[in-house]
C-alpha cells in the first residue's frame, strides 16, 4: 500500500495567535573545530521546513560567491565568499576585500528581507577581529533585524558587545588535549 503525503505549498505562511521573537545565539571556542554541531542544528531546523541560511565569511577556495548558493534540500542555502583561499589573516588583497564586502552586503540584505528564519554567520567574530567587517555594523544588523529571525554567530574572540546582547552563549571547550 502506498500512501501519498500532502506536500505543503512553498508559499505557505504560518499564522500564529502570538508572535515568536528571534534569538541571538553565540557559539564560541578557542579552537575552530565546532562547525559540525552548528551545521547539525541548521540541517535539523531546515528539515522541519524552516528556511535557513548559512554564511561562511572566511571560507573560500571554491569560488562560490553569494550568487551561487549551495542548496541542501529545499530549505537550506549555504554561501561562501568568492575567495580563492580560506582567510586566516587580516591581510587581504583588493579582490578578496571586495568579495568579502559583497558577501557582507548580501547577508545584510537577505536578513532584512526576512526570507530566512535562521541565519548562521560563521566565523563572523574573526572577520570583526581582523577588521574586515565593522563591529558597529554587526550590532546595527542585530538590532534592526526582523523580529522573527534567529541569528547564530560563531567564532573565537567574540566581541564583548555582542556577548552582552546575546540571548544564549555556548562556549565549546575541550575536556582534554589530544
mmCIF file of N, CA and C in Angstrom, residues 30-167:
data_model
loop_
_atom_site.group_PDB
_atom_site.id
_atom_site.type_symbol
_atom_site.label_atom_id
_atom_site.label_comp_id
_atom_site.label_asym_id
_atom_site.label_seq_id
_atom_site.Cartn_x
_atom_site.Cartn_y
_atom_site.Cartn_z
ATOM 1 N N UNK A 30 37.914 28.486 21.765
ATOM 2 C CA UNK A 30 39.281 28.912 21.484
ATOM 3 C C UNK A 30 39.838 28.192 20.258
ATOM 4 N N UNK A 31 39.183 27.134 19.838
ATOM 5 C CA UNK A 31 39.606 26.424 18.634
ATOM 6 C C UNK A 31 38.503 26.523 17.586
ATOM 7 N N UNK A 32 38.817 26.204 16.350
ATOM 8 C CA UNK A 32 37.887 26.433 15.252
ATOM 9 C C UNK A 32 37.323 25.135 14.688
ATOM 10 N N UNK A 33 36.991 24.167 15.546
ATOM 11 C CA UNK A 33 36.552 22.885 15.001
ATOM 12 C C UNK A 33 35.180 22.476 15.535
ATOM 13 N N UNK A 34 34.251 23.414 15.600
ATOM 14 C CA UNK A 34 32.933 23.067 16.143
ATOM 15 C C UNK A 34 31.796 23.350 15.174
ATOM 16 N N UNK A 35 32.105 23.591 13.919
ATOM 17 C CA UNK A 35 31.073 23.927 12.948
ATOM 18 C C UNK A 35 30.084 22.787 12.737
ATOM 19 N N UNK A 36 30.518 21.545 12.919
ATOM 20 C CA UNK A 36 29.614 20.416 12.679
ATOM 21 C C UNK A 36 28.401 20.457 13.597
ATOM 22 N N UNK A 37 28.572 20.912 14.830
ATOM 23 C CA UNK A 37 27.408 20.988 15.724
ATOM 24 C C UNK A 37 26.435 22.077 15.273
ATOM 25 N N UNK A 38 26.943 23.161 14.732
ATOM 26 C CA UNK A 38 26.092 24.232 14.200
ATOM 27 C C UNK A 38 25.384 23.733 12.945
ATOM 28 N N UNK A 39 26.121 23.031 12.096
ATOM 29 C CA UNK A 39 25.548 22.504 10.861
ATOM 30 C C UNK A 39 24.431 21.511 11.165
ATOM 31 N N UNK A 40 24.632 20.671 12.179
ATOM 32 C CA UNK A 40 23.594 19.709 12.562
ATOM 33 C C UNK A 40 22.320 20.432 12.978
ATOM 34 N N UNK A 41 22.457 21.505 13.741
ATOM 35 C CA UNK A 41 21.288 22.284 14.159
ATOM 36 C C UNK A 41 20.602 22.902 12.948
ATOM 37 N N UNK A 42 21.373 23.463 12.032
ATOM 38 C CA UNK A 42 20.796 24.092 10.835
ATOM 39 C C UNK A 42 20.067 23.065 9.973
ATOM 40 N N UNK A 43 20.656 21.895 9.789
ATOM 41 C CA UNK A 43 20.018 20.840 8.994
ATOM 42 C C UNK A 43 18.725 20.356 9.641
ATOM 43 N N UNK A 44 18.744 20.215 10.957
ATOM 44 C CA UNK A 44 17.537 19.772 11.667
ATOM 45 C C UNK A 44 16.401 20.783 11.492
ATOM 46 N N UNK A 45 16.710 22.043 11.638
ATOM 47 C CA UNK A 45 15.694 23.091 11.520
ATOM 48 C C UNK A 45 15.187 23.185 10.080
ATOM 49 N N UNK A 46 16.090 23.118 9.107
ATOM 50 C CA UNK A 46 15.676 23.152 7.699
ATOM 51 C C UNK A 46 14.833 21.934 7.361
ATOM 52 N N UNK A 47 15.184 20.792 7.920
ATOM 53 C CA UNK A 47 14.421 19.573 7.680
ATOM 54 C C UNK A 47 13.006 19.646 8.210
ATOM 55 N N UNK A 48 12.776 20.518 9.174
ATOM 56 C CA UNK A 48 11.435 20.720 9.719
ATOM 57 C C UNK A 48 10.644 21.740 8.912
ATOM 58 N N UNK A 49 11.244 22.244 7.822
ATOM 59 C CA UNK A 49 10.521 23.153 6.938
ATOM 60 C C UNK A 49 10.786 24.627 7.155
ATOM 61 N N UNK A 50 11.782 24.955 7.974
ATOM 62 C CA UNK A 50 12.103 26.349 8.260
ATOM 63 C C UNK A 50 13.257 26.800 7.374
ATOM 64 N N UNK A 51 13.131 27.941 6.688
ATOM 65 C CA UNK A 51 14.211 28.411 5.816
ATOM 66 C C UNK A 51 15.453 28.824 6.617
ATOM 67 N N UNK A 52 16.602 28.299 6.199
ATOM 68 C CA UNK A 52 17.869 28.528 6.893
ATOM 69 C C UNK A 52 18.911 29.014 5.892
ATOM 70 N N UNK A 53 19.739 29.956 6.329
ATOM 71 C CA UNK A 53 20.869 30.429 5.547
ATOM 72 C C UNK A 53 22.129 30.285 6.381
ATOM 73 N N UNK A 54 23.159 29.688 5.793
ATOM 74 C CA UNK A 54 24.478 29.621 6.419
ATOM 75 C C UNK A 54 25.410 30.478 5.579
ATOM 76 N N UNK A 55 26.106 31.399 6.242
ATOM 77 C CA UNK A 55 27.071 32.259 5.555
ATOM 78 C C UNK A 55 28.429 32.024 6.202
ATOM 79 N N UNK A 56 29.382 31.565 5.416
ATOM 80 C CA UNK A 56 30.740 31.369 5.908
ATOM 81 C C UNK A 56 31.609 32.488 5.360
ATOM 82 N N UNK A 57 31.983 33.401 6.252
ATOM 83 C CA UNK A 57 32.682 34.610 5.825
ATOM 84 C C UNK A 57 34.141 34.380 5.450
ATOM 85 N N UNK A 58 34.831 33.470 6.119
ATOM 86 C CA UNK A 58 36.265 33.334 5.905
ATOM 87 C C UNK A 58 36.652 32.075 5.160
ATOM 88 N N UNK A 59 35.678 31.302 4.742
ATOM 89 C CA UNK A 59 35.967 30.086 3.985
ATOM 90 C C UNK A 59 35.946 30.414 2.496
ATOM 91 N N UNK A 60 36.879 29.855 1.792
ATOM 92 C CA UNK A 60 36.954 30.083 0.358
ATOM 93 C C UNK A 60 37.489 28.855 -0.330
ATOM 94 N N UNK A 61 38.089 29.094 -1.469
ATOM 95 C CA UNK A 61 38.712 28.019 -2.206
ATOM 96 C C UNK A 61 37.824 27.351 -3.232
ATOM 97 N N UNK A 62 36.523 27.662 -3.213
ATOM 98 C CA UNK A 62 35.641 27.042 -4.204
ATOM 99 C C UNK A 62 35.033 28.073 -5.149
ATOM 100 N N UNK A 63 35.442 29.335 -4.990
ATOM 101 C CA UNK A 63 34.975 30.406 -5.884
ATOM 102 C C UNK A 63 33.458 30.435 -6.012
ATOM 103 N N UNK A 64 32.792 30.421 -4.868
ATOM 104 C CA UNK A 64 31.339 30.312 -4.895
ATOM 105 C C UNK A 64 30.663 31.671 -5.039
ATOM 106 N N UNK A 65 30.803 32.534 -4.084
ATOM 107 C CA UNK A 65 30.134 33.824 -4.118
ATOM 108 C C UNK A 65 28.657 33.719 -3.785
ATOM 109 N N UNK A 66 28.074 34.845 -3.391
ATOM 110 C CA UNK A 66 26.667 34.844 -2.961
ATOM 111 C C UNK A 66 25.694 34.595 -4.111
ATOM 112 N N UNK A 67 26.163 34.717 -5.351
ATOM 113 C CA UNK A 67 25.281 34.482 -6.494
ATOM 114 C C UNK A 67 25.018 32.996 -6.724
ATOM 115 N N UNK A 68 25.819 32.129 -6.131
ATOM 116 C CA UNK A 68 25.731 30.688 -6.371
ATOM 117 C C UNK A 68 25.629 29.910 -5.061
ATOM 118 N N UNK A 69 24.550 30.066 -4.317
ATOM 119 C CA UNK A 69 24.446 29.330 -3.050
ATOM 120 C C UNK A 69 24.328 27.831 -3.286
ATOM 121 N N UNK A 70 24.882 27.071 -2.372
ATOM 122 C CA UNK A 70 24.672 25.632 -2.366
ATOM 123 C C UNK A 70 23.322 25.420 -1.696
ATOM 124 N N UNK A 71 22.466 24.610 -2.270
ATOM 125 C CA UNK A 71 21.166 24.346 -1.680
ATOM 126 C C UNK A 71 21.130 22.912 -1.190
ATOM 127 N N UNK A 72 20.965 22.759 0.117
ATOM 128 C CA UNK A 72 20.835 21.450 0.730
ATOM 129 C C UNK A 72 19.362 21.247 1.038
ATOM 130 N N UNK A 73 18.698 20.484 0.215
ATOM 131 C CA UNK A 73 17.253 20.339 0.362
ATOM 132 C C UNK A 73 16.562 21.598 -0.127
ATOM 133 N N UNK A 74 15.305 21.727 0.241
ATOM 134 C CA UNK A 74 14.525 22.880 -0.209
ATOM 135 C C UNK A 74 14.657 24.087 0.701
ATOM 136 N N UNK A 75 15.157 23.903 1.904
ATOM 137 C CA UNK A 75 15.091 24.990 2.880
ATOM 138 C C UNK A 75 16.422 25.475 3.421
ATOM 139 N N UNK A 76 17.562 24.949 2.937
ATOM 140 C CA UNK A 76 18.848 25.382 3.465
ATOM 141 C C UNK A 76 19.734 25.886 2.339
ATOM 142 N N UNK A 77 20.098 27.156 2.416
ATOM 143 C CA UNK A 77 21.039 27.766 1.479
ATOM 144 C C UNK A 77 22.352 28.004 2.221
ATOM 145 N N UNK A 78 23.454 27.750 1.528
ATOM 146 C CA UNK A 78 24.774 27.842 2.140
ATOM 147 C C UNK A 78 25.661 28.625 1.194
ATOM 148 N N UNK A 79 26.230 29.731 1.672
ATOM 149 C CA UNK A 79 27.072 30.553 0.803
ATOM 150 C C UNK A 79 28.419 30.864 1.450
ATOM 151 N N UNK A 80 29.381 31.003 0.589
ATOM 152 C CA UNK A 80 30.722 31.449 0.953
ATOM 153 C C UNK A 80 31.085 32.587 0.017
ATOM 154 N N UNK A 81 32.073 33.354 0.405
ATOM 155 C CA UNK A 81 32.546 34.409 -0.471
ATOM 156 C C UNK A 81 33.275 33.841 -1.674
ATOM 157 N N UNK A 82 33.415 34.641 -2.685
ATOM 158 C CA UNK A 82 34.148 34.257 -3.884
ATOM 159 C C UNK A 82 35.635 34.482 -3.610
ATOM 160 N N UNK A 83 36.168 33.663 -2.719
ATOM 161 C CA UNK A 83 37.556 33.801 -2.279
ATOM 162 C C UNK A 83 38.403 32.649 -2.813
ATOM 163 N N UNK A 84 39.635 32.915 -3.199
ATOM 164 C CA UNK A 84 40.489 31.840 -3.702
ATOM 165 C C UNK A 84 41.057 30.955 -2.592
ATOM 166 N N UNK A 85 40.936 31.398 -1.323
ATOM 167 C CA UNK A 85 41.530 30.669 -0.204
ATOM 168 C C UNK A 85 40.703 30.906 1.055
ATOM 169 N N UNK A 86 41.006 30.146 2.097
ATOM 170 C CA UNK A 86 40.401 30.423 3.398
ATOM 171 C C UNK A 86 41.205 31.545 4.049
ATOM 172 N N UNK A 87 40.500 32.441 4.701
ATOM 173 C CA UNK A 87 41.139 33.624 5.282
ATOM 174 C C UNK A 87 41.536 33.329 6.728
ATOM 175 N N UNK A 88 42.809 33.577 7.063
ATOM 176 C CA UNK A 88 43.279 33.389 8.434
ATOM 177 C C UNK A 88 44.167 34.548 8.882
ATOM 178 N N UNK A 89 44.041 35.648 8.175
ATOM 179 C CA UNK A 89 44.852 36.829 8.440
ATOM 180 C C UNK A 89 44.070 38.075 8.020
ATOM 181 N N UNK A 90 44.340 39.210 8.627
ATOM 182 C CA UNK A 90 43.647 40.434 8.194
ATOM 183 C C UNK A 90 44.187 41.017 6.889
ATOM 184 N N UNK A 91 45.286 40.481 6.381
ATOM 185 C CA UNK A 91 45.871 40.995 5.147
ATOM 186 C C UNK A 91 45.206 40.330 3.944
ATOM 187 N N UNK A 92 44.344 41.092 3.274
ATOM 188 C CA UNK A 92 43.656 40.604 2.076
ATOM 189 C C UNK A 92 44.066 41.455 0.891
ATOM 190 N N UNK A 93 44.022 40.861 -0.287
ATOM 191 C CA UNK A 93 44.241 41.682 -1.465
ATOM 192 C C UNK A 93 42.918 42.363 -1.830
ATOM 193 N N UNK A 94 42.964 43.215 -2.813
ATOM 194 C CA UNK A 94 41.795 44.031 -3.171
ATOM 195 C C UNK A 94 40.589 43.190 -3.588
ATOM 196 N N UNK A 95 40.808 42.140 -4.369
ATOM 197 C CA UNK A 95 39.685 41.306 -4.810
ATOM 198 C C UNK A 95 39.080 40.522 -3.646
ATOM 199 N N UNK A 96 39.908 40.081 -2.691
ATOM 200 C CA UNK A 96 39.386 39.378 -1.512
ATOM 201 C C UNK A 96 38.559 40.321 -0.646
ATOM 202 N N UNK A 97 39.044 41.523 -0.460
ATOM 203 C CA UNK A 97 38.307 42.514 0.328
ATOM 204 C C UNK A 97 36.968 42.828 -0.331
ATOM 205 N N UNK A 98 36.983 43.006 -1.641
ATOM 206 C CA UNK A 98 35.752 43.296 -2.381
ATOM 207 C C UNK A 98 34.764 42.135 -2.268
ATOM 208 N N UNK A 99 35.246 40.919 -2.389
ATOM 209 C CA UNK A 99 34.388 39.735 -2.288
ATOM 210 C C UNK A 99 33.760 39.627 -0.901
ATOM 211 N N UNK A 100 34.561 39.858 0.125
ATOM 212 C CA UNK A 100 34.038 39.792 1.491
ATOM 213 C C UNK A 100 32.993 40.876 1.730
ATOM 214 N N UNK A 101 33.235 42.067 1.216
ATOM 215 C CA UNK A 101 32.265 43.151 1.386
ATOM 216 C C UNK A 101 30.966 42.856 0.629
ATOM 217 N N UNK A 102 31.059 42.274 -0.567
ATOM 218 C CA UNK A 102 29.846 41.889 -1.297
ATOM 219 C C UNK A 102 29.049 40.852 -0.514
ATOM 220 N N UNK A 103 29.748 39.893 0.070
ATOM 221 C CA UNK A 103 29.075 38.867 0.868
ATOM 222 C C UNK A 103 28.406 39.492 2.088
ATOM 223 N N UNK A 104 29.072 40.421 2.755
ATOM 224 C CA UNK A 104 28.503 41.088 3.926
ATOM 225 C C UNK A 104 27.272 41.920 3.531
ATOM 226 N N UNK A 105 27.346 42.651 2.431
ATOM 227 C CA UNK A 105 26.202 43.447 1.972
ATOM 228 C C UNK A 105 25.024 42.539 1.617
ATOM 229 N N UNK A 106 25.296 41.448 0.912
ATOM 230 C CA UNK A 106 24.241 40.490 0.559
ATOM 231 C C UNK A 106 23.607 39.895 1.816
ATOM 232 N N UNK A 107 24.431 39.533 2.778
ATOM 233 C CA UNK A 107 23.926 38.949 4.023
ATOM 234 C C UNK A 107 22.983 39.913 4.731
ATOM 235 N N UNK A 108 23.371 41.159 4.847
ATOM 236 C CA UNK A 108 22.512 42.156 5.492
ATOM 237 C C UNK A 108 21.182 42.284 4.742
ATOM 238 N N UNK A 109 21.258 42.328 3.425
ATOM 239 C CA UNK A 109 20.055 42.481 2.598
ATOM 240 C C UNK A 109 19.073 41.342 2.835
ATOM 241 N N UNK A 110 19.557 40.095 2.775
ATOM 242 C CA UNK A 110 18.626 38.970 2.914
ATOM 243 C C UNK A 110 18.101 38.835 4.335
ATOM 244 N N UNK A 111 18.879 39.243 5.326
ATOM 245 C CA UNK A 111 18.367 39.227 6.695
ATOM 246 C C UNK A 111 17.233 40.229 6.826
ATOM 247 N N UNK A 112 17.423 41.424 6.305
ATOM 248 C CA UNK A 112 16.372 42.444 6.392
ATOM 249 C C UNK A 112 15.122 42.058 5.603
ATOM 250 N N UNK A 113 15.278 41.264 4.544
ATOM 251 C CA UNK A 113 14.116 40.786 3.792
ATOM 252 C C UNK A 113 13.278 39.802 4.604
ATOM 253 N N UNK A 114 13.869 39.160 5.584
ATOM 254 C CA UNK A 114 13.127 38.227 6.442
ATOM 255 C C UNK A 114 12.798 36.903 5.783
ATOM 256 N N UNK A 115 13.478 36.564 4.691
ATOM 257 C CA UNK A 115 13.213 35.315 3.975
ATOM 258 C C UNK A 115 13.591 34.096 4.811
ATOM 259 N N UNK A 116 14.661 34.209 5.588
ATOM 260 C CA UNK A 116 15.163 33.094 6.390
ATOM 261 C C UNK A 116 14.770 33.280 7.849
ATOM 262 N N UNK A 117 14.392 32.185 8.483
ATOM 263 C CA UNK A 117 14.058 32.233 9.911
ATOM 264 C C UNK A 117 15.283 32.020 10.780
ATOM 265 N N UNK A 118 16.289 31.345 10.233
ATOM 266 C CA UNK A 118 17.557 31.156 10.936
ATOM 267 C C UNK A 118 18.679 31.536 9.991
ATOM 268 N N UNK A 119 19.608 32.359 10.486
ATOM 269 C CA UNK A 119 20.784 32.734 9.717
ATOM 270 C C UNK A 119 22.007 32.455 10.579
ATOM 271 N N UNK A 120 22.923 31.645 10.053
ATOM 272 C CA UNK A 120 24.174 31.331 10.725
ATOM 273 C C UNK A 120 25.266 32.186 10.110
ATOM 274 N N UNK A 121 25.948 32.961 10.940
ATOM 275 C CA UNK A 121 27.035 33.825 10.488
ATOM 276 C C UNK A 121 28.335 33.217 11.009
ATOM 277 N N UNK A 122 28.900 32.320 10.219
ATOM 278 C CA UNK A 122 30.045 31.538 10.662
ATOM 279 C C UNK A 122 31.339 32.334 10.606
ATOM 280 N N UNK A 123 32.091 32.257 11.699
ATOM 281 C CA UNK A 123 33.374 32.926 11.888
ATOM 282 C C UNK A 123 33.283 34.441 11.742
ATOM 283 N N UNK A 124 32.109 34.974 12.040
ATOM 284 C CA UNK A 124 31.952 36.425 11.966
ATOM 285 C C UNK A 124 32.843 37.121 12.992
ATOM 286 N N UNK A 125 33.051 36.487 14.146
ATOM 287 C CA UNK A 125 33.898 37.117 15.161
ATOM 288 C C UNK A 125 35.319 37.342 14.661
ATOM 289 N N UNK A 126 35.840 36.405 13.884
ATOM 290 C CA UNK A 126 37.186 36.598 13.330
ATOM 291 C C UNK A 126 37.203 37.694 12.280
ATOM 292 N N UNK A 127 36.158 37.774 11.469
ATOM 293 C CA UNK A 127 36.073 38.851 10.477
ATOM 294 C C UNK A 127 36.054 40.211 11.179
ATOM 295 N N UNK A 128 35.368 40.286 12.311
ATOM 296 C CA UNK A 128 35.360 41.529 13.104
ATOM 297 C C UNK A 128 36.750 41.763 13.693
ATOM 298 N N UNK A 129 37.307 40.728 14.309
ATOM 299 C CA UNK A 129 38.631 40.824 14.949
ATOM 300 C C UNK A 129 39.713 41.260 13.956
ATOM 301 N N UNK A 130 39.646 40.766 12.732
ATOM 302 C CA UNK A 130 40.609 41.142 11.702
ATOM 303 C C UNK A 130 40.337 42.529 11.125
ATOM 304 N N UNK A 131 39.221 43.165 11.508
ATOM 305 C CA UNK A 131 38.884 44.480 10.989
ATOM 306 C C UNK A 131 38.289 44.440 9.592
ATOM 307 N N UNK A 132 37.779 43.280 9.180
ATOM 308 C CA UNK A 132 37.229 43.129 7.835
ATOM 309 C C UNK A 132 35.747 43.501 7.768
ATOM 310 N N UNK A 133 35.050 43.337 8.882
ATOM 311 C CA UNK A 133 33.637 43.730 8.993
ATOM 312 C C UNK A 133 33.516 44.566 10.257
ATOM 313 N N UNK A 134 32.965 45.782 10.173
ATOM 314 C CA UNK A 134 32.887 46.658 11.338
ATOM 315 C C UNK A 134 31.921 46.123 12.411
ATOM 316 N N UNK A 135 32.390 46.095 13.623
ATOM 317 C CA UNK A 135 31.572 45.643 14.755
ATOM 318 C C UNK A 135 30.284 46.458 14.864
ATOM 319 N N UNK A 136 30.369 47.759 14.628
ATOM 320 C CA UNK A 136 29.184 48.622 14.725
ATOM 321 C C UNK A 136 28.110 48.209 13.715
ATOM 322 N N UNK A 137 28.519 47.788 12.506
ATOM 323 C CA UNK A 137 27.551 47.335 11.504
ATOM 324 C C UNK A 137 26.869 46.038 11.938
ATOM 325 N N UNK A 138 27.628 45.151 12.556
ATOM 326 C CA UNK A 138 27.049 43.894 13.049
ATOM 327 C C UNK A 138 26.032 44.187 14.141
ATOM 328 N N UNK A 139 26.366 45.068 15.070
ATOM 329 C CA UNK A 139 25.443 45.421 16.146
ATOM 330 C C UNK A 139 24.179 46.073 15.587
ATOM 331 N N UNK A 140 24.326 46.926 14.574
ATOM 332 C CA UNK A 140 23.152 47.561 13.952
ATOM 333 C C UNK A 140 22.281 46.512 13.274
ATOM 334 N N UNK A 141 22.896 45.567 12.591
ATOM 335 C CA UNK A 141 22.144 44.490 11.941
ATOM 336 C C UNK A 141 21.360 43.685 12.970
ATOM 337 N N UNK A 142 21.998 43.328 14.061
ATOM 338 C CA UNK A 142 21.320 42.538 15.088
ATOM 339 C C UNK A 142 20.160 43.305 15.714
ATOM 340 N N UNK A 143 20.333 44.597 15.879
ATOM 341 C CA UNK A 143 19.280 45.415 16.491
ATOM 342 C C UNK A 143 18.093 45.633 15.563
ATOM 343 N N UNK A 144 18.345 45.709 14.253
ATOM 344 C CA UNK A 144 17.295 46.061 13.292
ATOM 345 C C UNK A 144 16.734 44.876 12.510
ATOM 346 N N UNK A 145 17.222 43.672 12.779
ATOM 347 C CA UNK A 145 16.749 42.503 12.024
ATOM 348 C C UNK A 145 15.262 42.303 12.271
ATOM 349 N N UNK A 146 14.558 41.646 11.348
ATOM 350 C CA UNK A 146 13.147 41.323 11.594
ATOM 351 C C UNK A 146 13.028 40.503 12.887
ATOM 352 N N UNK A 147 12.000 40.760 13.637
ATOM 353 C CA UNK A 147 11.901 40.184 14.981
ATOM 354 C C UNK A 147 11.823 38.668 15.009
ATOM 355 N N UNK A 148 11.404 38.033 13.921
ATOM 356 C CA UNK A 148 11.272 36.570 13.921
ATOM 357 C C UNK A 148 12.557 35.835 13.541
ATOM 358 N N UNK A 149 13.593 36.558 13.152
ATOM 359 C CA UNK A 149 14.810 35.928 12.640
ATOM 360 C C UNK A 149 15.763 35.573 13.781
ATOM 361 N N UNK A 150 16.104 34.276 13.848
ATOM 362 C CA UNK A 150 17.147 33.803 14.762
ATOM 363 C C UNK A 150 18.483 33.995 14.076
ATOM 364 N N UNK A 151 19.481 34.446 14.846
ATOM 365 C CA UNK A 151 20.825 34.620 14.320
ATOM 366 C C UNK A 151 21.779 33.805 15.195
ATOM 367 N N UNK A 152 22.629 33.010 14.552
ATOM 368 C CA UNK A 152 23.702 32.312 15.253
ATOM 369 C C UNK A 152 25.016 32.901 14.752
ATOM 370 N N UNK A 153 25.828 33.387 15.676
ATOM 371 C CA UNK A 153 27.148 33.916 15.354
ATOM 372 C C UNK A 153 28.179 32.947 15.914
ATOM 373 N N UNK A 154 29.218 32.655 15.141
ATOM 374 C CA UNK A 154 30.230 31.725 15.611
ATOM 375 C C UNK A 154 31.608 32.332 15.513
ATOM 376 N N UNK A 155 32.526 31.700 16.228
ATOM 377 C CA UNK A 155 33.931 32.045 16.122
ATOM 378 C C UNK A 155 34.570 32.350 17.459
ATOM 379 N N UNK A 156 35.894 32.269 17.500
ATOM 380 C CA UNK A 156 36.626 32.645 18.708
ATOM 381 C C UNK A 156 36.691 34.158 18.837
ATOM 382 N N UNK A 157 37.015 34.618 20.016
ATOM 383 C CA UNK A 157 37.206 36.052 20.264
ATOM 384 C C UNK A 157 35.972 36.874 19.905
ATOM 385 N N UNK A 158 34.801 36.413 20.336
ATOM 386 C CA UNK A 158 33.567 37.151 20.076
ATOM 387 C C UNK A 158 33.623 38.479 20.845
ATOM 388 N N UNK A 159 33.332 39.590 20.190
ATOM 389 C CA UNK A 159 33.370 40.886 20.881
ATOM 390 C C UNK A 159 32.421 40.922 22.081
ATOM 391 N N UNK A 160 32.845 41.579 23.128
ATOM 392 C CA UNK A 160 32.049 41.694 24.348
ATOM 393 C C UNK A 160 30.696 42.349 24.070
ATOM 394 N N UNK A 161 30.662 43.297 23.156
ATOM 395 C CA UNK A 161 29.401 43.989 22.842
ATOM 396 C C UNK A 161 28.355 43.017 22.305
ATOM 397 N N UNK A 162 28.778 42.018 21.560
ATOM 398 C CA UNK A 162 27.848 41.014 21.039
ATOM 399 C C UNK A 162 27.454 40.039 22.143
ATOM 400 N N UNK A 163 28.413 39.648 22.963
ATOM 401 C CA UNK A 163 28.094 38.756 24.082
ATOM 402 C C UNK A 163 27.058 39.388 25.013
ATOM 403 N N UNK A 164 27.119 40.703 25.174
ATOM 404 C CA UNK A 164 26.187 41.389 26.076
ATOM 405 C C UNK A 164 24.754 41.388 25.566
ATOM 406 N N UNK A 165 24.542 41.321 24.259
ATOM 407 C CA UNK A 165 23.176 41.333 23.732
ATOM 408 C C UNK A 165 22.671 39.940 23.358
ATOM 409 N N UNK A 166 23.552 38.935 23.450
ATOM 410 C CA UNK A 166 23.170 37.572 23.083
ATOM 411 C C UNK A 166 22.139 37.018 24.055
ATOM 412 N N UNK A 167 21.172 36.278 23.498
ATOM 413 C CA UNK A 167 20.190 35.589 24.336
ATOM 414 C C UNK A 167 20.753 34.281 24.876
#
